[in-house]
Amino acid sequence: MDAVLLSGFAKAKKGEKVLDLGTGTGIIPILMEAKTEAAHLTGLEIQAECAEMARRSVQLNDLGDRVEIVTGDLKDVPSLFAKGSFDTVTCNPPYMPAGAGLKNPAGPLAIARHEVLCSFGDIAAAAAHVLKPGGHLCLVHRPFRLPELFETLKDHRLE
């Protein structure tokens, strides 16, 4: 449900470029392709099997001309994408800090729900690198983390 809500909230004007950090199976770029006039949408995913599922979904929906899936680590964003190359960044990040709550024993689910492979600071740093001046970072997160998230966003000049 979070991905559906985020894709409805995030906006992209005609001709703009969108990057979805931690795209998983690519649902956010696929939904945004149908809802916006973005010129191009890119999903970045660290888990190769999820990225491959996303690529298949893009192909099955005949969206290859507007949606691209990149396999990579968001901590490597500066080497993957040029500075200021996106108008909008979306992210449905892991909600829980690495040591908090019950962690799913399944690797992919643990990575999606807990900050195992990245922190919110890593997400903010990646977004700060790729966003154009005046660009937008759109994300969904748990309310109990808002004070920490706002501080991190401010540290990266994303307020």
N, CA and C of each residue as an Amber inpcrd file, in Angstrom:
protein
   477
   0.8150000  -1.1830000   0.0000000   0.0000000   0.0000000   0.0000000
   0.8710000   1.2640000   0.0000000   2.0100000   1.2230000   0.7140000
   2.8750000   2.4000000   0.7700000   3.3670000   2.8110000  -0.6120000
   3.7120000   1.8340000  -1.4370000   4.1950000   2.1420000  -2.7870000
   3.1080000   2.8190000  -3.6150000   1.8750000   2.3650000  -3.4850000
   0.7630000   2.9620000  -4.2210000   0.5520000   4.4050000  -3.7580000
   0.5670000   4.6120000  -2.4410000   0.3960000   5.9650000  -1.9090000
   1.5370000   6.8850000  -2.3360000   2.7670000   6.3880000  -2.2650000
   3.9260000   7.2030000  -2.6450000   3.8810000   7.5580000  -4.1240000
   3.5290000   6.5990000  -4.9580000   3.4710000   6.8870000  -6.4020000
   2.3730000   7.8890000  -6.7280000   1.3400000   7.9490000  -5.9120000
   0.2850000   8.9360000  -6.1110000   0.6610000  10.3100000  -5.5980000
   1.4970000  10.3480000  -4.5750000   1.9310000  11.6080000  -3.9730000
   3.0360000  12.2790000  -4.7900000   3.9990000  11.4990000  -5.2470000
   5.1440000  12.0370000  -5.9870000   4.6860000  12.5740000  -7.3380000
   5.2140000  13.7150000  -7.6950000   4.8480000  14.3490000  -8.9590000
   6.0620000  14.4510000  -9.8740000   5.8090000  14.3680000 -11.1510000
   6.8390000  14.6070000 -12.1570000   6.1680000  15.2910000 -13.3360000
   6.7060000  16.4260000 -13.6940000   6.1520000  17.1870000 -14.8140000
   6.6510000  16.6220000 -16.1340000   6.0330000  17.0890000 -17.1930000
   6.4140000  16.6540000 -18.5320000   7.9050000  16.8930000 -18.7560000
   8.5810000  15.8450000 -19.2080000  10.0000000  15.9450000 -19.5320000
  10.9550000  15.7200000 -18.3670000  10.4360000  15.5610000 -17.1540000
  11.3280000  15.4000000 -15.9950000  11.8110000  13.9600000 -15.8400000
  12.8750000  13.8340000 -15.0390000  13.4700000  12.5300000 -14.7650000
  13.2900000  12.1900000 -13.2990000  12.9660000  10.9180000 -13.0370000
  12.6840000  10.4310000 -11.6860000  13.6120000   9.2650000 -11.3680000
  14.1140000   9.2360000 -10.1270000  14.9100000   8.1180000  -9.6330000
  14.2290000   7.5480000  -8.4050000  13.9960000   6.2510000  -8.3900000
  13.4410000   5.5550000  -7.2240000  14.5610000   4.7630000  -6.5720000
  14.9460000   5.1780000  -5.3590000  16.0180000   4.5090000  -4.6190000
  15.4620000   3.2830000  -3.8970000  16.1150000   2.1380000  -4.0660000
  15.6450000   0.8990000  -3.4470000  14.3260000   0.4660000  -4.0480000
  14.2820000   0.3950000  -5.3530000  13.0280000   0.1870000  -6.0820000
  12.3780000  -1.1640000  -5.8520000  13.1130000  -2.1410000  -5.3460000
  12.5230000  -3.4730000  -5.1510000  12.1290000  -4.0570000  -6.4830000
  10.8680000  -4.3950000  -6.6240000  10.3830000  -4.9860000  -7.8780000
   9.9150000  -3.9370000  -8.8820000  10.2020000  -2.6620000  -8.6190000
   9.9530000  -1.6040000  -9.5940000   8.5500000  -1.0300000  -9.6100000
   7.7680000  -1.2790000  -8.5860000   6.3780000  -0.8510000  -8.6070000
   6.2240000   0.6670000  -8.6710000   7.0710000   1.4220000  -7.9760000
   6.9070000   2.8810000  -7.9710000   7.1750000   3.4840000  -9.3550000
   8.2860000   3.1720000 -10.0190000   8.4600000   3.7260000 -11.3770000
   7.3710000   3.2730000 -12.3540000   6.9220000   2.0390000 -12.2170000
   5.8750000   1.5380000 -13.1240000   4.5710000   2.3000000 -12.9030000
   4.1800000   2.4900000 -11.6510000   2.9540000   3.2420000 -11.3680000
   3.0880000   4.7040000 -11.7770000   4.2570000   5.2970000 -11.5110000
   4.4510000   6.7040000 -11.8810000   4.4730000   6.9040000 -13.3830000
   4.9110000   5.9110000 -14.1230000   4.9200000   6.0170000 -15.5830000
   3.5010000   6.2200000 -16.0890000   2.5470000   5.5610000 -15.4400000
   1.1490000   5.6770000 -15.8620000   0.5000000   6.9640000 -15.3710000
   1.0210000   7.5420000 -14.2880000   0.3670000   8.6850000 -13.6510000
   1.0060000  10.0380000 -13.9610000   2.1800000  10.0350000 -14.5750000
   2.8790000  11.2990000 -14.8210000   3.3160000  11.3920000 -16.2740000
   3.8420000  12.5560000 -16.6110000   4.4010000  12.7540000 -17.9450000
   5.9280000  12.8050000 -17.8880000   6.4950000  12.1360000 -16.8960000
   7.9560000  12.0920000 -16.7800000   8.5550000  11.5460000 -18.0640000
   9.7020000  12.0970000 -18.4340000  10.3810000  11.6320000 -19.6470000
  11.0340000  10.2780000 -19.4180000  11.5520000  10.0850000 -18.2000000
  12.2610000   8.8410000 -17.9050000  12.2150000   8.5720000 -16.4090000
  12.0430000   7.3040000 -16.0610000  12.0310000   6.8740000 -14.6660000
  13.0620000   5.7700000 -14.4970000  13.8610000   5.8850000 -13.4500000
  14.9110000   4.9000000 -13.1760000  14.6950000   4.3330000 -11.7920000
  14.8100000   3.0310000 -11.6730000  14.7620000   2.3710000 -10.3730000
  16.1330000   1.8170000 -10.0550000  16.6220000   2.0690000  -8.8500000
  17.9180000   1.5500000  -8.4090000  17.6710000   0.5090000  -7.3320000
  18.2150000  -0.6800000  -7.5120000  17.9960000  -1.7780000  -6.5720000
  19.2850000  -2.5600000  -6.3510000  19.6160000  -2.8010000  -5.0750000
  20.8400000  -3.5200000  -4.7280000  20.7020000  -5.0370000  -4.8640000
  19.5060000  -5.5610000  -4.6390000  19.2940000  -7.0070000  -4.6840000
  19.0720000  -7.4560000  -6.1290000  20.0030000  -8.2170000  -6.6570000
  19.9680000  -8.6040000  -8.0720000  18.6820000  -9.3180000  -8.4490000
  18.1870000 -10.2060000  -7.5920000  16.9610000 -10.9460000  -7.9300000
  15.7450000 -10.0210000  -7.9900000  15.6810000  -9.0420000  -7.1190000
  14.5800000  -8.0620000  -7.1550000  14.6960000  -7.1830000  -8.3960000
  15.9150000  -6.7510000  -8.7040000  16.1280000  -5.9220000  -9.8900000
  15.7270000  -6.6730000 -11.1510000  16.0170000  -7.9620000 -11.1970000
  15.6440000  -8.7590000 -12.3680000  14.1270000  -8.8850000 -12.4780000
  13.4370000  -9.0650000 -11.3480000  11.9660000  -9.0910000 -11.3610000
  11.4170000  -7.7580000 -11.8650000  12.0430000  -6.6580000 -11.4250000
  11.6080000  -5.3330000 -11.8680000  11.7950000  -5.1840000 -13.3770000
  12.9340000  -5.6380000 -13.8850000  13.1830000  -5.5620000 -15.3350000
  12.1340000  -6.3620000 -16.1090000  11.7940000  -7.5450000 -15.6030000
  10.7640000  -8.3530000 -16.2710000   9.4120000  -7.6270000 -16.2640000
   9.0720000  -6.9960000 -15.1440000   7.8090000  -6.2470000 -15.0690000
   7.7970000  -5.0950000 -16.0630000   8.9190000  -4.4040000 -16.1710000
   9.0310000  -3.3040000 -17.1370000   8.8330000  -3.8390000 -18.5510000
   9.4840000  -4.9540000 -18.8520000   9.3670000  -5.5430000 -20.1910000
   7.9500000  -6.0360000 -20.4760000   7.3670000  -6.7490000 -19.5070000
   6.0170000  -7.2880000 -19.6940000   4.9820000  -6.1880000 -19.8870000
   5.2380000  -5.0270000 -19.3310000   4.3310000  -3.8880000 -19.4810000
   4.7320000  -2.9660000 -20.6230000   5.7310000  -3.3830000 -21.4010000
   6.1890000  -2.6360000 -22.5740000   6.5600000  -1.1880000 -22.2230000
   7.3380000  -1.0360000 -21.1390000   7.7110000   0.2940000 -20.6640000
   9.2100000   0.5720000 -20.8150000   9.9090000  -0.2690000 -21.5270000
  11.3510000  -0.1510000 -21.6520000  11.8530000   1.1620000 -22.2050000
  11.0180000   1.8900000 -22.9390000  11.4580000   3.1710000 -23.4880000
  11.4260000   4.2870000 -22.4470000  10.6970000   4.0940000 -21.3240000
  10.5900000   5.1500000 -20.3060000  11.0660000   4.7230000 -18.9230000
  11.1810000   3.4180000 -18.6650000  11.5660000   2.9360000 -17.3400000
  12.8020000   2.0530000 -17.4600000  13.7890000   2.3550000 -16.6320000
  15.0430000   1.5830000 -16.6090000  15.2940000   1.1280000 -15.1750000
  15.7790000  -0.1000000 -15.0300000  16.1410000  -0.6290000 -13.7200000
  17.6500000  -0.8250000 -13.6950000  18.2840000  -0.2550000 -12.6860000
  19.7340000  -0.3520000 -12.5090000  20.0110000  -1.1680000 -11.2590000
  20.8800000  -2.1510000 -11.3800000  21.3040000  -2.9180000 -10.2160000
  22.5100000  -2.2160000  -9.6210000  22.3880000  -1.8250000  -8.3540000
  23.5010000  -1.1400000  -7.7060000  23.1470000  -0.7080000  -6.3040000
  24.1580000  -0.2700000  -5.5950000  24.0480000   0.1630000  -4.2050000
  23.8250000   1.6690000  -4.1720000  22.8360000   2.1290000  -3.4310000
  22.5880000   3.5750000  -3.3820000  23.7520000   4.3360000  -2.7580000
  24.6160000   3.6490000  -2.0300000  25.8200000   4.3060000  -1.5110000
  26.8070000   4.6250000  -2.6410000  26.6170000   3.9950000  -3.7920000
  27.4690000   4.2410000  -4.9650000  26.8340000   5.2130000  -5.9600000
  25.7670000   5.8750000  -5.5620000  25.0580000   6.7970000  -6.4630000
  25.9900000   7.7990000  -7.1420000  26.9730000   8.3930000  -6.4370000
  27.8540000   9.3500000  -7.1350000  28.6200000   8.7590000  -8.3160000
  28.8720000   7.4560000  -8.2910000  29.5620000   6.8440000  -9.4320000
  28.5730000   6.2910000 -10.4630000  27.3140000   6.2020000 -10.1010000
  26.2990000   5.6760000 -11.0210000  25.5630000   6.7600000 -11.8030000
  25.3590000   7.9250000 -11.1540000  24.5620000   8.9960000 -11.7660000
  25.2590000  10.3380000 -11.5760000  25.1230000  11.1930000 -12.5500000
  25.7330000  12.5240000 -12.4790000  25.0460000  13.3840000 -11.4160000
  25.7990000  14.3020000 -10.8730000  25.2560000  15.2300000  -9.8860000
  24.1470000  16.0650000 -10.5420000  23.0340000  16.2110000  -9.8100000
  21.9370000  17.0280000 -10.3130000  21.2520000  16.4890000 -11.5500000
  21.1700000  15.1640000 -11.6780000  20.6280000  14.5840000 -12.9060000
  19.1520000  14.1850000 -12.8310000  18.5020000  14.3730000 -11.6680000
  17.0950000  13.9990000 -11.5310000  16.2880000  15.1460000 -10.9350000
  15.0440000  15.2410000 -11.3730000  14.1260000  16.2590000 -10.8630000
  13.4240000  15.7970000  -9.5980000  13.1500000  14.5060000  -9.5170000
  12.4420000  13.9190000  -8.3850000  13.1160000  12.6180000  -7.9850000
  13.2290000  12.4170000  -6.6830000  13.7080000  11.1460000  -6.1270000
  12.6020000  10.6140000  -5.2340000  12.2730000   9.3460000  -5.4110000
  11.3130000   8.6850000  -4.5430000  12.0310000   7.5870000  -3.7650000
  11.4690000   7.2380000  -2.6190000  12.0450000   6.1510000  -1.8360000
  11.0240000   5.6560000  -0.8260000  10.8700000   4.3620000  -0.7600000
  10.0930000   3.6870000   0.2730000  11.1350000   2.9220000   1.0940000
  11.8000000   3.6260000   2.0230000  12.9850000   3.0610000   2.6780000
  12.6490000   2.0410000   3.7550000  13.6740000   1.3120000   4.2050000
  13.4660000   0.4500000   5.3760000  13.0400000   1.3300000   6.5550000
  12.0120000   0.9170000   7.2530000  11.4610000   1.7360000   8.3280000
  12.1990000   1.5960000   9.6570000  12.7900000   0.4510000   9.8870000
  13.3380000   0.1630000  11.2000000  14.8660000   0.2550000  11.2160000
  15.4210000   0.8450000  12.2840000  16.8800000   0.8180000  12.4340000
  17.3600000  -0.6330000  12.5160000  18.6060000  -0.8620000  12.1970000
  19.1590000  -2.2180000  12.1130000  18.8910000  -3.0620000  13.3540000
  19.0260000  -2.5260000  14.5470000  18.8950000  -3.3310000  15.7560000
  17.5340000  -3.2840000  16.4100000  16.5390000  -2.6920000  15.7870000
  15.2300000  -2.5190000  16.4240000  14.2140000  -3.5320000  15.9240000
  13.3100000  -3.9320000  16.8050000  12.1980000  -4.7960000  16.4310000
  12.6210000  -6.1880000  16.0050000  11.6340000  -6.9640000  15.5940000
  11.8810000  -8.3200000  15.1110000  12.3240000  -8.2570000  13.6690000
  13.4400000  -8.9140000  13.3800000  13.9670000  -8.9160000  12.0170000
  13.5540000 -10.1980000  11.3220000  13.0300000 -10.0720000  10.1020000
  12.6350000 -11.2230000   9.3200000  13.8760000 -12.0450000   8.9720000
  13.8160000 -13.3700000   9.1650000  14.9860000 -14.1910000   8.8370000
  15.2710000 -14.2780000   7.3410000  14.2890000 -13.9800000   6.5110000
  14.4990000 -13.9980000   5.0590000  15.2820000 -12.7520000   4.6630000
  16.4320000 -12.9360000   4.0390000  17.3110000 -11.8340000   3.6690000
  16.6360000 -10.6850000   2.9450000  15.9410000 -10.9360000   1.8200000
  15.3220000  -9.8350000   1.0890000  14.3070000  -9.0460000   1.9160000
  13.5170000  -9.7280000   2.7340000  12.5360000  -9.0240000   3.5620000
  13.2090000  -8.2440000   4.6770000  14.2680000  -8.8050000   5.2540000
  15.0070000  -8.0880000   6.2960000  15.6220000  -6.8150000   5.7170000
  16.1630000  -6.9000000   4.5140000  16.7860000  -5.7490000   3.8540000
  15.7430000  -4.6810000   3.5460000  14.5520000  -5.0940000   3.1600000
  13.4920000  -4.1460000   2.8170000  12.9060000  -3.4580000   4.0500000
  12.9250000  -4.1320000   5.1960000  12.2570000  -3.5930000   6.3830000
  13.1950000  -2.9670000   7.4090000  14.4440000  -3.4060000   7.4340000
  15.4070000  -2.8980000   8.4130000  16.6060000  -2.2760000   7.6980000
  17.2210000  -1.3010000   8.3300000  18.3840000  -0.6300000   7.7530000
  19.6110000  -1.5500000   7.8410000  19.5840000  -2.6040000   7.0550000
  20.6510000  -3.5950000   7.0310000  21.7640000  -3.1610000   6.0830000
  21.4060000  -2.7700000   4.8730000  22.3900000  -2.4060000   3.8490000
  22.5540000  -0.9050000   3.6670000  21.6440000  -0.1200000   4.2350000
  21.7620000   1.3290000   4.1430000  21.0310000   1.9730000   5.3130000
  21.4550000   3.1800000   5.6210000  20.7850000   3.9670000   6.6560000
  19.9900000   5.0750000   5.9750000  19.1770000   5.7760000   6.7530000
  18.4700000   6.9040000   6.1770000  19.4530000   7.9850000   5.7340000
  20.5770000   8.0980000   6.4410000  21.6200000   9.0400000   6.0430000
  22.1660000   8.7320000   4.6600000  22.3120000   7.4360000   4.3490000
  22.7700000   7.0350000   3.0120000  21.7540000   7.4390000   1.9410000
  20.4780000   7.2800000   2.2610000  19.4120000   7.6570000   1.3250000
  19.4420000   9.1640000   1.0830000  19.5490000   9.9320000   2.1780000
  19.5850000  11.3940000   2.0580000  20.7990000  11.8450000   1.2530000
  21.9540000  11.2320000   1.4770000  23.1690000  11.5940000   0.7400000
  22.9990000  11.3060000  -0.7560000  22.4060000  10.1590000  -1.0850000
  22.1840000   9.8070000  -2.4870000  21.2280000  10.8030000  -3.1460000
  20.1370000  11.1140000  -2.4540000  19.1630000  12.0690000  -3.0030000
  19.7970000  13.4470000  -3.1890000  20.5800000  13.8770000  -2.2050000
  21.2300000  15.1920000  -2.2980000  22.1660000  15.2540000  -3.5030000
  22.8080000  14.1520000  -3.8280000  23.7310000  14.1270000  -4.9680000
  22.9870000  14.2540000  -6.2970000  21.9100000  13.4950000  -6.4690000
  21.2830000  13.4220000  -7.7920000  20.2210000  14.4770000  -8.0490000
  19.6960000  15.0970000  -7.0020000  18.6220000  16.0660000  -7.2240000
  19.1320000  17.3720000  -7.8270000  18.3800000  17.8630000  -8.8000000
  18.6390000  19.1850000  -9.3630000  18.2490000  20.2320000  -8.3260000
  18.7940000  21.4380000  -8.4200000  18.3290000  22.5120000  -7.5300000
  16.8140000  22.6800000  -7.6770000  16.1200000  22.7150000  -6.5600000
  14.6680000  22.8210000  -6.5840000  13.9540000  21.4990000  -6.7940000
  14.7160000  20.3990000  -6.8600000  14.1160000  19.0800000  -7.0410000
  13.3900000  18.6230000  -5.7850000  12.7130000  17.4980000  -5.9020000
  11.8800000  17.0010000  -4.8110000  12.2660000  15.5860000  -4.3980000
  12.3610000  15.3850000  -3.0920000  12.5270000  14.0550000  -2.5150000
  11.1870000  13.6780000  -1.9080000  10.6290000  12.5780000  -2.3780000
   9.3330000  12.1050000  -1.8830000   9.5360000  10.7200000  -1.2780000
   9.1130000  10.5780000  -0.0280000   9.2620000   9.2800000   0.6130000
   8.1240000   9.0370000   1.5750000   8.0250000   7.8120000   2.0080000
   7.0400000   7.4040000   2.9970000   7.8190000   6.7910000   4.1560000
   7.4050000   7.1350000   5.3840000   8.1370000   6.6150000   6.5450000
   7.2330000   6.5810000   7.7550000   7.7080000   5.9930000   8.8130000
   6.9510000   5.8800000  10.0580000   7.0470000   7.1710000  10.8720000
   5.9480000   7.6070000  11.4630000   5.9460000   8.8570000  12.2300000
   6.9410000   8.8860000  13.3930000   7.1800000   7.7530000  14.0490000
   8.0730000   7.7650000  15.2000000   9.5110000   8.1280000  14.8370000
   9.8640000   8.0630000  13.5700000  11.2210000   8.3950000  13.1370000
  11.3470000   9.8180000  12.5980000  10.2410000  10.5600000  12.5330000
  10.2630000  11.8860000  11.9090000  11.3060000  12.8410000  12.4850000
  11.4650000  12.9790000  13.7930000  12.4890000  13.9160000  14.2820000
  13.8920000  13.5870000  13.7510000  14.2440000  12.3240000  13.7780000
  15.5460000  11.8760000  13.2600000  15.6570000  12.1260000  11.7580000
  14.5940000  11.8400000  11.0190000  14.6070000  12.0060000   9.5700000
  14.7430000  13.4690000   9.1830000  13.9940000  14.3480000   9.8770000
  14.0970000  15.7780000   9.5780000  15.5030000  16.2920000   9.8360000
  16.1190000  15.8490000  10.8930000  17.4900000  16.2750000  11.2100000
  18.4600000  15.8100000  10.1200000  18.2970000  14.5680000   9.6790000
  19.1590000  14.0250000   8.6170000  18.9520000  14.7790000   7.3100000
  17.7090000  15.0610000   6.9690000  17.4210000  15.8170000   5.7430000
  18.0350000  17.2050000   5.8110000  17.9460000  17.8280000   6.9590000
  18.5370000  19.1580000   7.1420000  20.0610000  19.0920000   6.9790000
  20.6810000  18.0480000   7.5220000  22.1360000  17.8690000   7.3940000
  22.5660000  17.7910000   5.9330000  21.6870000  17.3090000   5.0580000
  21.9990000  17.1580000   3.6430000  21.3560000  18.2430000   2.7870000
  20.8700000  19.2940000   3.4500000  20.2520000  20.4300000   2.7800000
  19.0540000  20.0410000   1.9310000  18.2650000  19.1190000   2.4430000
  17.0700000  18.6560000   1.7490000  15.7920000  19.0840000   2.4490000
  15.9150000  20.0590000   3.3590000  14.7180000  20.4700000   4.0750000
  13.7730000  21.1920000   3.1540000
